[in-house]
PDB file of C-alpha atoms in Angstrom:
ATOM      1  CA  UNK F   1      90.878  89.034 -78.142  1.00 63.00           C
ATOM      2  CA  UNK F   2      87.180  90.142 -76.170  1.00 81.00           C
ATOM      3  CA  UNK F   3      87.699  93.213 -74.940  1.00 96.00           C
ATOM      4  CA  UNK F   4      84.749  91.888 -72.119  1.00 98.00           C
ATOM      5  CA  UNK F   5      84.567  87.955 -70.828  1.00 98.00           C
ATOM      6  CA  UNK F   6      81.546  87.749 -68.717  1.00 98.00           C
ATOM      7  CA  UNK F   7      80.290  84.574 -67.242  1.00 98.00           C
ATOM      8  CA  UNK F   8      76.465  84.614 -65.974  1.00 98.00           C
ATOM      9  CA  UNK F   9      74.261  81.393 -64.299  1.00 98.00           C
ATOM     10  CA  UNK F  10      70.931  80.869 -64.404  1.00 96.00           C
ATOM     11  CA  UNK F  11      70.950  82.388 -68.252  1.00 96.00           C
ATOM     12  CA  UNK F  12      68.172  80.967 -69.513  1.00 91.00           C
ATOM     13  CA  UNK F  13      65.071  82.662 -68.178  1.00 90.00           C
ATOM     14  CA  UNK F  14      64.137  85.833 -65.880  1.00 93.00           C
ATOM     15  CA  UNK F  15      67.224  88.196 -64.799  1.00 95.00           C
ATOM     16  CA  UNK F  16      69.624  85.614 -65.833  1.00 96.00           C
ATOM     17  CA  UNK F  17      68.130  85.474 -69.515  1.00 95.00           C
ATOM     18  CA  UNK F  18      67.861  89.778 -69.331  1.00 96.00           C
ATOM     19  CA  UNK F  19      71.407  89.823 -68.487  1.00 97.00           C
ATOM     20  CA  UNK F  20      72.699  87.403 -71.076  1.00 97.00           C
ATOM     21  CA  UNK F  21      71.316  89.519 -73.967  1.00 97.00           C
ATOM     22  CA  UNK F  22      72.288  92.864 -72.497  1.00 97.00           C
ATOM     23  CA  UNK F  23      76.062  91.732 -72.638  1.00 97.00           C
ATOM     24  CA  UNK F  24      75.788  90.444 -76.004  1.00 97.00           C
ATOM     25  CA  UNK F  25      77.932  93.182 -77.953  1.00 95.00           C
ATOM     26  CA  UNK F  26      81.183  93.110 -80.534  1.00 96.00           C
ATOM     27  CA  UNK F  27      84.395  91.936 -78.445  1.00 94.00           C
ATOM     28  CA  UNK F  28      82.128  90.531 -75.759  1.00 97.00           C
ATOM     29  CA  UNK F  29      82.545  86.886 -74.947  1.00 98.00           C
ATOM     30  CA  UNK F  30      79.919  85.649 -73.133  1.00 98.00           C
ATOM     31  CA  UNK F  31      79.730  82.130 -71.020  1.00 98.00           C
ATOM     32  CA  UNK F  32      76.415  81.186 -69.794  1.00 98.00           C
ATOM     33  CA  UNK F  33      75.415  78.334 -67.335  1.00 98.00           C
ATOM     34  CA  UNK F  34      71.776  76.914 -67.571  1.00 97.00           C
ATOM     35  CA  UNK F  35      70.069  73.702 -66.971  1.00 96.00           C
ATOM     36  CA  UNK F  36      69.490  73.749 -71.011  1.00 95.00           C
ATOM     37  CA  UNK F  37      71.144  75.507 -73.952  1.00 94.00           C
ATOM     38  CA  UNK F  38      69.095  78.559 -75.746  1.00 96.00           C
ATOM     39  CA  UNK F  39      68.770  78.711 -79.300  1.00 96.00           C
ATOM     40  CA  UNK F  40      67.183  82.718 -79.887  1.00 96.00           C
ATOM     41  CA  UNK F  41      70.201  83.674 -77.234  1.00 97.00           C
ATOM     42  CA  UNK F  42      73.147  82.108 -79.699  1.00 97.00           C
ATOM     43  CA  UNK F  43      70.807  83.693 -82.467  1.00 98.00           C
ATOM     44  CA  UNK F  44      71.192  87.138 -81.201  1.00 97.00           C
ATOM     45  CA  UNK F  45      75.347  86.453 -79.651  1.00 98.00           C
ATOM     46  CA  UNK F  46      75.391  85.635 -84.047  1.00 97.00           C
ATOM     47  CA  UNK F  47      73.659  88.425 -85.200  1.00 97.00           C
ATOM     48  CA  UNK F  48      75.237  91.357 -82.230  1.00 97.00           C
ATOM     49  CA  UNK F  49      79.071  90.250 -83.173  1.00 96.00           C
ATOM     50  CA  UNK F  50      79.621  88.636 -79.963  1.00 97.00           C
ATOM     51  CA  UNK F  51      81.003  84.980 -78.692  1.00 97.00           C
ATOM     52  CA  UNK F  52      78.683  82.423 -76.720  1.00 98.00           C
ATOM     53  CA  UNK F  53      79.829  79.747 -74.812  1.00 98.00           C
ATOM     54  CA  UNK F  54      76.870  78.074 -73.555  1.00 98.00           C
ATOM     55  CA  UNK F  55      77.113  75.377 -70.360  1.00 98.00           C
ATOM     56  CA  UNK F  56      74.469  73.111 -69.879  1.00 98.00           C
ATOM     57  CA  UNK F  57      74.404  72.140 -66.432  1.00 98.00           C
ATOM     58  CA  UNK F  58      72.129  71.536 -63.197  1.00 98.00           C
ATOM     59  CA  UNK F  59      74.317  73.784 -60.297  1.00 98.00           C
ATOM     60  CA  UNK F  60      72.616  72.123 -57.858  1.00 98.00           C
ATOM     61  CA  UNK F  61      74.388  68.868 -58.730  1.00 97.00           C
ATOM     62  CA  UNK F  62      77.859  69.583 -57.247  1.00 97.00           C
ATOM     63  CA  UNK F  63      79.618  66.844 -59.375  1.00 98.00           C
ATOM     64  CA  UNK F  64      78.472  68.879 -62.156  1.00 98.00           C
ATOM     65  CA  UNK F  65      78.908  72.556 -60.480  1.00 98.00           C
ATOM     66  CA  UNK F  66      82.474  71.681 -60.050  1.00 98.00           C
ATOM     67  CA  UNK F  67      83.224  70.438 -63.457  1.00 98.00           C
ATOM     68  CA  UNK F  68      81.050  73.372 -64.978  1.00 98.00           C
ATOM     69  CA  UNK F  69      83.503  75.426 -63.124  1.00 98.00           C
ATOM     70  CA  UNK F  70      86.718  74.101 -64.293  1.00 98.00           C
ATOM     71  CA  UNK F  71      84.881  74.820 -67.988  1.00 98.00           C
ATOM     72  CA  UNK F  72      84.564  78.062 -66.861  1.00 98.00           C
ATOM     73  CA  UNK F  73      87.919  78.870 -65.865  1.00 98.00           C
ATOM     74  CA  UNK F  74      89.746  77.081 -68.823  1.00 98.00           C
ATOM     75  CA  UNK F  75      87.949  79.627 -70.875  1.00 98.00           C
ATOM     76  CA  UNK F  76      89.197  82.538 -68.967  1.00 98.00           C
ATOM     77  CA  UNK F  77      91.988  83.235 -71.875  1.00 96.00           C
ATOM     78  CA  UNK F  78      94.250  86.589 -70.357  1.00 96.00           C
ATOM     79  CA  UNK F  79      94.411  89.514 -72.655  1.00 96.00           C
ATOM     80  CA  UNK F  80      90.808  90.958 -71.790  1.00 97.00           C
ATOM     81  CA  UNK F  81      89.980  94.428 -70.469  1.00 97.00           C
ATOM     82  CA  UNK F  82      87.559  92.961 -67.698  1.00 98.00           C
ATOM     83  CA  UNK F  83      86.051  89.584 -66.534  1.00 98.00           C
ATOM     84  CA  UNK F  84      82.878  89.571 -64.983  1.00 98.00           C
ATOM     85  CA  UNK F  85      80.991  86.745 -62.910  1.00 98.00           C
ATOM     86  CA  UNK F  86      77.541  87.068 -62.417  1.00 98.00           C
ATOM     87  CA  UNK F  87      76.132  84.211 -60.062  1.00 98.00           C
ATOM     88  CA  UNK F  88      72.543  84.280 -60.594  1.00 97.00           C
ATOM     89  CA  UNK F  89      71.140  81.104 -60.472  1.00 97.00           C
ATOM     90  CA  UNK F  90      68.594  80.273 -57.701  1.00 96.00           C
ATOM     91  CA  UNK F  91      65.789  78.811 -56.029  1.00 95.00           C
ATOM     92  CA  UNK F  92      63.587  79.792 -53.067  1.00 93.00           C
ATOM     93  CA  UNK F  93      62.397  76.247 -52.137  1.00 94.00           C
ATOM     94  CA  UNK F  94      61.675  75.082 -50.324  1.00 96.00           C
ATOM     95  CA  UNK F  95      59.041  77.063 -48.283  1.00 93.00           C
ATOM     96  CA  UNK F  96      57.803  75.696 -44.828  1.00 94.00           C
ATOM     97  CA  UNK F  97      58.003  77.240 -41.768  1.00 95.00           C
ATOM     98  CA  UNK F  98      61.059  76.347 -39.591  1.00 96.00           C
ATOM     99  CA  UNK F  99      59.406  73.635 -37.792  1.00 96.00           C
ATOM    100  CA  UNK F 100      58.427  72.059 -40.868  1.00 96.00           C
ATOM    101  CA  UNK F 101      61.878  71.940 -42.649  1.00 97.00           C
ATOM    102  CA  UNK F 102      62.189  68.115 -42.460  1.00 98.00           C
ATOM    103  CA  UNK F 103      63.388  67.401 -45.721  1.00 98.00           C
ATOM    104  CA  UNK F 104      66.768  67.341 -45.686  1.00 98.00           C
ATOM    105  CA  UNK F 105      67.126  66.902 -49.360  1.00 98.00           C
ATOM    106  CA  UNK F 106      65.003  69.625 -50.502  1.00 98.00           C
ATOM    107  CA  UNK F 107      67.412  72.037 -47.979  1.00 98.00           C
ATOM    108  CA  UNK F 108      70.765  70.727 -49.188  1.00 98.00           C
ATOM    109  CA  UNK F 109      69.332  70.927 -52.945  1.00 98.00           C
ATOM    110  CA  UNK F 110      68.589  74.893 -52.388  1.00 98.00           C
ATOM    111  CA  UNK F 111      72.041  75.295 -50.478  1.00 98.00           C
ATOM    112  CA  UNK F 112      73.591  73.681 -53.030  1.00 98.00           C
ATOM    113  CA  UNK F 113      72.435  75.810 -55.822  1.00 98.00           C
ATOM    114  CA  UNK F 114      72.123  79.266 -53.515  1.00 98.00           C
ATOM    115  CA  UNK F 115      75.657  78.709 -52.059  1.00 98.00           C
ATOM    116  CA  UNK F 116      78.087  76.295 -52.289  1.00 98.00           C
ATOM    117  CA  UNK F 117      77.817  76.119 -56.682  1.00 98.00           C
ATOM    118  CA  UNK F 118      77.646  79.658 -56.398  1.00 98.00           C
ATOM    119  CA  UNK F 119      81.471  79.591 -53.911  1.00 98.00           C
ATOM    120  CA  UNK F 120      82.695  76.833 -56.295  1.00 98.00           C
ATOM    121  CA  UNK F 121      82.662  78.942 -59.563  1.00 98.00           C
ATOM    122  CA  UNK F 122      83.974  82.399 -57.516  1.00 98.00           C
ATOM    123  CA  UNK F 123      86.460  79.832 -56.380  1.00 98.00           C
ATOM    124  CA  UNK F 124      87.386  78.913 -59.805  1.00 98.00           C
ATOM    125  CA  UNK F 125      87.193  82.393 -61.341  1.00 98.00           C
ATOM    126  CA  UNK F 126      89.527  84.059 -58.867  1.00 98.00           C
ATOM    127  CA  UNK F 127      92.115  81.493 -59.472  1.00 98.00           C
ATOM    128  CA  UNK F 128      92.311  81.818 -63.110  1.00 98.00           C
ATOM    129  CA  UNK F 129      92.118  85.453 -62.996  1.00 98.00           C
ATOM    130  CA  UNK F 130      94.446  86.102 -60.291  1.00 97.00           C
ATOM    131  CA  UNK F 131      97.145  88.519 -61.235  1.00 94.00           C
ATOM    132  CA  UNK F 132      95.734  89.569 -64.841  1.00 97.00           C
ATOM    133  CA  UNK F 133      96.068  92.902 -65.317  1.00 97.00           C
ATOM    134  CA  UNK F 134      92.195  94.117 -65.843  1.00 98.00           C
ATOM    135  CA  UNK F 135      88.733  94.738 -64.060  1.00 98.00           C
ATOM    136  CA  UNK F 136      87.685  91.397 -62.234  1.00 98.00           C
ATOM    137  CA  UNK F 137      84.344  91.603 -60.632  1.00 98.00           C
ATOM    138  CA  UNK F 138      81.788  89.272 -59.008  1.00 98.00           C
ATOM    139  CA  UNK F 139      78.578  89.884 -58.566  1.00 98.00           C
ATOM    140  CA  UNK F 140      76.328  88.118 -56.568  1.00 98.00           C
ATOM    141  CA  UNK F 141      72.897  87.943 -56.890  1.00 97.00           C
ATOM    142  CA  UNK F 142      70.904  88.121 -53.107  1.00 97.00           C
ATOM    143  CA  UNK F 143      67.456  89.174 -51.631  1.00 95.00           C
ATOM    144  CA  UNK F 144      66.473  91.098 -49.599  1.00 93.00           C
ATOM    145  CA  UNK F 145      65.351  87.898 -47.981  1.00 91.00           C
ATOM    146  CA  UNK F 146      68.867  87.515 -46.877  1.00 96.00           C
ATOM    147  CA  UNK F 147      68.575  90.686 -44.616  1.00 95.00           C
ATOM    148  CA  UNK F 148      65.012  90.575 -43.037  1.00 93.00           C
ATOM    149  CA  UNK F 149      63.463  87.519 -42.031  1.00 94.00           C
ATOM    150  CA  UNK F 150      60.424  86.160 -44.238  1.00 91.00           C
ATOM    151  CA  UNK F 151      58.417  83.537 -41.847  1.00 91.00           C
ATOM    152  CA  UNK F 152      57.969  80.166 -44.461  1.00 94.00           C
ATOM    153  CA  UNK F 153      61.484  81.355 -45.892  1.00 93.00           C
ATOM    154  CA  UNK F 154      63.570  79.784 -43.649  1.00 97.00           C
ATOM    155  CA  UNK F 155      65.723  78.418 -45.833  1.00 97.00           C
ATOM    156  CA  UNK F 156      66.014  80.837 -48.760  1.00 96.00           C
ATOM    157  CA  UNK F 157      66.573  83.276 -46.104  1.00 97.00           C
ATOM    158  CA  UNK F 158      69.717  81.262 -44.906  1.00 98.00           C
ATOM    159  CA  UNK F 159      70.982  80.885 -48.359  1.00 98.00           C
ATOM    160  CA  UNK F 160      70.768  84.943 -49.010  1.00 98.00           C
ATOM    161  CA  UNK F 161      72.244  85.451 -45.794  1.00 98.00           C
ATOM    162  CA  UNK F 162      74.868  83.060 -46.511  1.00 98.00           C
ATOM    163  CA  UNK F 163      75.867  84.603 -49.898  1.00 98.00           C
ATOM    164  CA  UNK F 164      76.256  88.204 -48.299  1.00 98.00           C
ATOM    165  CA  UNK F 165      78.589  86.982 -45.753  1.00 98.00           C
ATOM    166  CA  UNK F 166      80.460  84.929 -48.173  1.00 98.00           C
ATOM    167  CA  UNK F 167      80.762  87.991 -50.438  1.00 98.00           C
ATOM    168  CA  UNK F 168      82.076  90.016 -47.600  1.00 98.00           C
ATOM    169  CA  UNK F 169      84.786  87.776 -46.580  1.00 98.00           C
ATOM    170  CA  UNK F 170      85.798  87.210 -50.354  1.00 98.00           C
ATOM    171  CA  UNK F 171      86.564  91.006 -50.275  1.00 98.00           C
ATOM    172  CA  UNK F 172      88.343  90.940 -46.910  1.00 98.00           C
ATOM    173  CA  UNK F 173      90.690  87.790 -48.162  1.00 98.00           C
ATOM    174  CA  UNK F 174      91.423  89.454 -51.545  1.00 98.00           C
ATOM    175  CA  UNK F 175      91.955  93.085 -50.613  1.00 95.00           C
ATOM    176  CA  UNK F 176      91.888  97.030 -52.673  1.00 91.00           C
ATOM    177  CA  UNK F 177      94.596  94.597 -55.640  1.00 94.00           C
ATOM    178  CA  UNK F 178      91.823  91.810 -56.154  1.00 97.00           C
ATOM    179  CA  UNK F 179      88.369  90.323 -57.279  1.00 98.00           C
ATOM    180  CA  UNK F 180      85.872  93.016 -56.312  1.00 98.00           C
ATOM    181  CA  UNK F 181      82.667  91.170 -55.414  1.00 98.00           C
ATOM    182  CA  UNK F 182      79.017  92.558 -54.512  1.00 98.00           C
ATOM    183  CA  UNK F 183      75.896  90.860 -53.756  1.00 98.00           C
ATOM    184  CA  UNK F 184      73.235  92.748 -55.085  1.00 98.00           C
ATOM    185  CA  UNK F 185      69.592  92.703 -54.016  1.00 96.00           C
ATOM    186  CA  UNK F 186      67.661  92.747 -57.408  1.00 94.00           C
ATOM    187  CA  UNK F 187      64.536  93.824 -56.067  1.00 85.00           C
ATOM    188  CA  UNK F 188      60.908  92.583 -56.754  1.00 79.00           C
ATOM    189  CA  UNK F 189      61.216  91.055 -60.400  1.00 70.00           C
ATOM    190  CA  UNK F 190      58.553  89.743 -62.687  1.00 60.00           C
ATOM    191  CA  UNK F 191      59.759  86.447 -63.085  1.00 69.00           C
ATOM    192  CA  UNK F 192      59.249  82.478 -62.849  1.00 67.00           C
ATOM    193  CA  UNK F 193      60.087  82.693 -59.002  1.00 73.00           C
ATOM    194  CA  UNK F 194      57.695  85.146 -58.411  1.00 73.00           C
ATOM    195  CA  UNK F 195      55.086  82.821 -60.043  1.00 71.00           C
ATOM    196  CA  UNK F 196      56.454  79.820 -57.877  1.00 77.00           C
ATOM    197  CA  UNK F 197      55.982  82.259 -54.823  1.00 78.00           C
ATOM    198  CA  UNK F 198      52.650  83.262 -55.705  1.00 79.00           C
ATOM    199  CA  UNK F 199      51.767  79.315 -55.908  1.00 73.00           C
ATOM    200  CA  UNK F 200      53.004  78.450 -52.731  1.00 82.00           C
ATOM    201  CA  UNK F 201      50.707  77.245 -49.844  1.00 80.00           C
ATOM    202  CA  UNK F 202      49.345  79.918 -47.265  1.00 77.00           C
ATOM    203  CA  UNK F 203      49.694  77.835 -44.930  1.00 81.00           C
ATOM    204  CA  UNK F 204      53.453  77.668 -45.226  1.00 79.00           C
ATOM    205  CA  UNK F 205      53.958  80.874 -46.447  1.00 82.00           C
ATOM    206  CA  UNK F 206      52.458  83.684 -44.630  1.00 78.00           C
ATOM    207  CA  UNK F 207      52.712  86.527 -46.279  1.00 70.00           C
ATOM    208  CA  UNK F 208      51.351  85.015 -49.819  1.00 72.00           C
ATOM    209  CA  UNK F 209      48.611  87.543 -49.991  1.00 78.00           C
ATOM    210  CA  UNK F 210      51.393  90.633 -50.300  1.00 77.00           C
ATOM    211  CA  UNK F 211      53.356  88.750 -52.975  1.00 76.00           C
ATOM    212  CA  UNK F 212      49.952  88.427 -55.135  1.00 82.00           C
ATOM    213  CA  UNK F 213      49.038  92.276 -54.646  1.00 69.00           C
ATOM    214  CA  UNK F 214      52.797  93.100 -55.996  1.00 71.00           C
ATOM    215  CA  UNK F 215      51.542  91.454 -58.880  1.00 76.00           C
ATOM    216  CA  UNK F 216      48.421  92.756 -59.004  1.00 77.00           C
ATOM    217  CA  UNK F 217      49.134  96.338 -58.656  1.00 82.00           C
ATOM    218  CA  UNK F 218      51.841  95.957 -61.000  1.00 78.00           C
ATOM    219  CA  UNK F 219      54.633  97.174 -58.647  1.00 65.00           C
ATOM    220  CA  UNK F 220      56.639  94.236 -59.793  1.00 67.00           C
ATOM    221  CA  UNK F 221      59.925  94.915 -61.997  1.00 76.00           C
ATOM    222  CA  UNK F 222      60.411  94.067 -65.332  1.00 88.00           C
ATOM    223  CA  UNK F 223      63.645  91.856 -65.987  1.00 84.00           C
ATOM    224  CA  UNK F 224      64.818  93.912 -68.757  1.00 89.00           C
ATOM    225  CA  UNK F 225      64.942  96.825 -67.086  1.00 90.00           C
ATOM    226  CA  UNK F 226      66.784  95.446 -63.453  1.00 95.00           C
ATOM    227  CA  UNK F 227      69.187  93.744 -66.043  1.00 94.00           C
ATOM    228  CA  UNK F 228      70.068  96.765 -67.296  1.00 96.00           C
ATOM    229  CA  UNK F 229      70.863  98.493 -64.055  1.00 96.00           C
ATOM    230  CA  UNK F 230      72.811  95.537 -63.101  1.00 97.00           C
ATOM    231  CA  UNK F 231      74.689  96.003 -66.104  1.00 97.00           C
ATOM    232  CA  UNK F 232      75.419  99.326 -65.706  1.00 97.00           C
ATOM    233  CA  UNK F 233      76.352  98.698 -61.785  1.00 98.00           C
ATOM    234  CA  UNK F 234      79.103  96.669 -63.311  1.00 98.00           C
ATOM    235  CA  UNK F 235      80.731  99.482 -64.919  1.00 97.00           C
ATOM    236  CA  UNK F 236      80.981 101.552 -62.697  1.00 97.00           C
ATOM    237  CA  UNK F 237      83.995 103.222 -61.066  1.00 96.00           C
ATOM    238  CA  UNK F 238      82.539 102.588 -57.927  1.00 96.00           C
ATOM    239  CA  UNK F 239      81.893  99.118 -58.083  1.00 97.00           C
ATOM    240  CA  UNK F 240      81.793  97.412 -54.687  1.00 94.00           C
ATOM    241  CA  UNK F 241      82.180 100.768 -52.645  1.00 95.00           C
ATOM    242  CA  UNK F 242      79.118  99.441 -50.973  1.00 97.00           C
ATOM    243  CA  UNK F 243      79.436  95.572 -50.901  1.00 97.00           C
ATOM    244  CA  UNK F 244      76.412  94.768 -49.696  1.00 98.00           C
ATOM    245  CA  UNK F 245      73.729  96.163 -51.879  1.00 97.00           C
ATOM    246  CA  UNK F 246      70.312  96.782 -53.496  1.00 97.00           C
ATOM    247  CA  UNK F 247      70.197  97.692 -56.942  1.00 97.00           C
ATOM    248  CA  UNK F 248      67.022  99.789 -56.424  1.00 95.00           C
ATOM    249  CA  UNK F 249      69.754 102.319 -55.034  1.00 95.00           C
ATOM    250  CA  UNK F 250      70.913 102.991 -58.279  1.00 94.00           C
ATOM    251  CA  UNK F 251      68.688 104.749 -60.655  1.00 79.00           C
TER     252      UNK F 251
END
């Protein structure tokens, strides 16, 4: 029986990918959720003594969200110490300013995969878990973006804002006995979205300059290293004492 069952979207590249391997670890069953499967990350599940389950699925499709998430939840066997749900999986288009959101398809895409795959799996993961008798955390991945406005962000903004709210009234419904759920600001990360931000028009996106000099100067985060305060984060005793968070608070 895995002494750890920890279920984490967006595995396969940036904080998603950093995560995966820092949970890979003997008695550790790890379930990932990606748009394709990653051969070095079953490599290294082989070679560290740990399970992998990976999903291969596009969470903005909500067809397949909601079957990915009745996957996940059949595989939520009782008898583990703690099971962990890291929704991670995200997009920050599209970027326009407000008066140039027009495409509605673009905007239900990134709600899709921002919000409603992300409430479909908690969904999912607090029913199976409900009444085992062991840690049960969710953490949700947010932005900062989600609690200051961004001008050409108007819809990843919405999304972020979205998920905070949703992860405060999923601790209200389930109370000091339930799911414990955070959503964690990661910070200013080195990865693929912060090359899609740095692409983006100036015209639509203001403040494009400041996003290139965090690159420039180097102030930008490695993944490794944010993954492995996130990790840590979800071992502590205090987990969720603040549920609205930034992970740059913890050092």
């Amino acid at each position: 029986m895995s002494d750890t069952i920890a279920v984490i979207t967006g595995a396969s590249r940036g904080i998603g990918a950093a995560l995966a391997r820092g949970l890979l670890d003997p008695g550790v069953k790890l379930i990932t959720l990606a748009r394709r499967d990653d051969a070095e990350l079953a490599a290294a599940a082989k070679a560290a003594g740990a399970e992998l389950e990976q999903i291969k699925v596009d969470l903005s499709d909500l067809a397949g969200a909601d079957t990915a998430a009745r996957h996940v939840a059949a595989l939520l066997a009782p008898g583990a110490k703690r099971y962990l749900l890291v929704n991670n999986a995200g997009t920050v288009h599209p970027v326009a300013a407000a008066a140039a959101l027009t495409d509605g398809p673009a905007i239900a895409q990134a709600f899709n995969l921002n919000v409603t795959a992300v409430m479909l799996l908690t969904a999912h993961f607090v029913q199976a878990v409900a009444g085992f008798d062991a840690v049960r955390r969710v953490m949700n991945i947010s932005s900062g973006a989600g609690r200051n406005p961004t001008a050409g962000w108007g819809t990843y903004c919405a999304t972020k804002a979205a998920l905070d709210m949703y992860t405060r009234v999923l601790n209200q419904e389930q109370g000091a006995g339930g799911v414990r759920a955070v959503s964690m600001a990661p910070g200013i990360v080195d990865t693929d979205m912060q090359g899609t931000i740095r692409a983006s028009d100036p015209g639509h996106f203001p403040a494009l300059s400041k996003f290139q000099d965090f690159k420039a100067s180097g102030a930008l985060a490695q993944p490794a290293d944010v993954a492995g305060r996130l990790i840590a984060y979800l071992g502590r005793d205090d987990f969720g004492a603040t549920e609205i968070d930034d992970i740059r608070n913890y050092k």
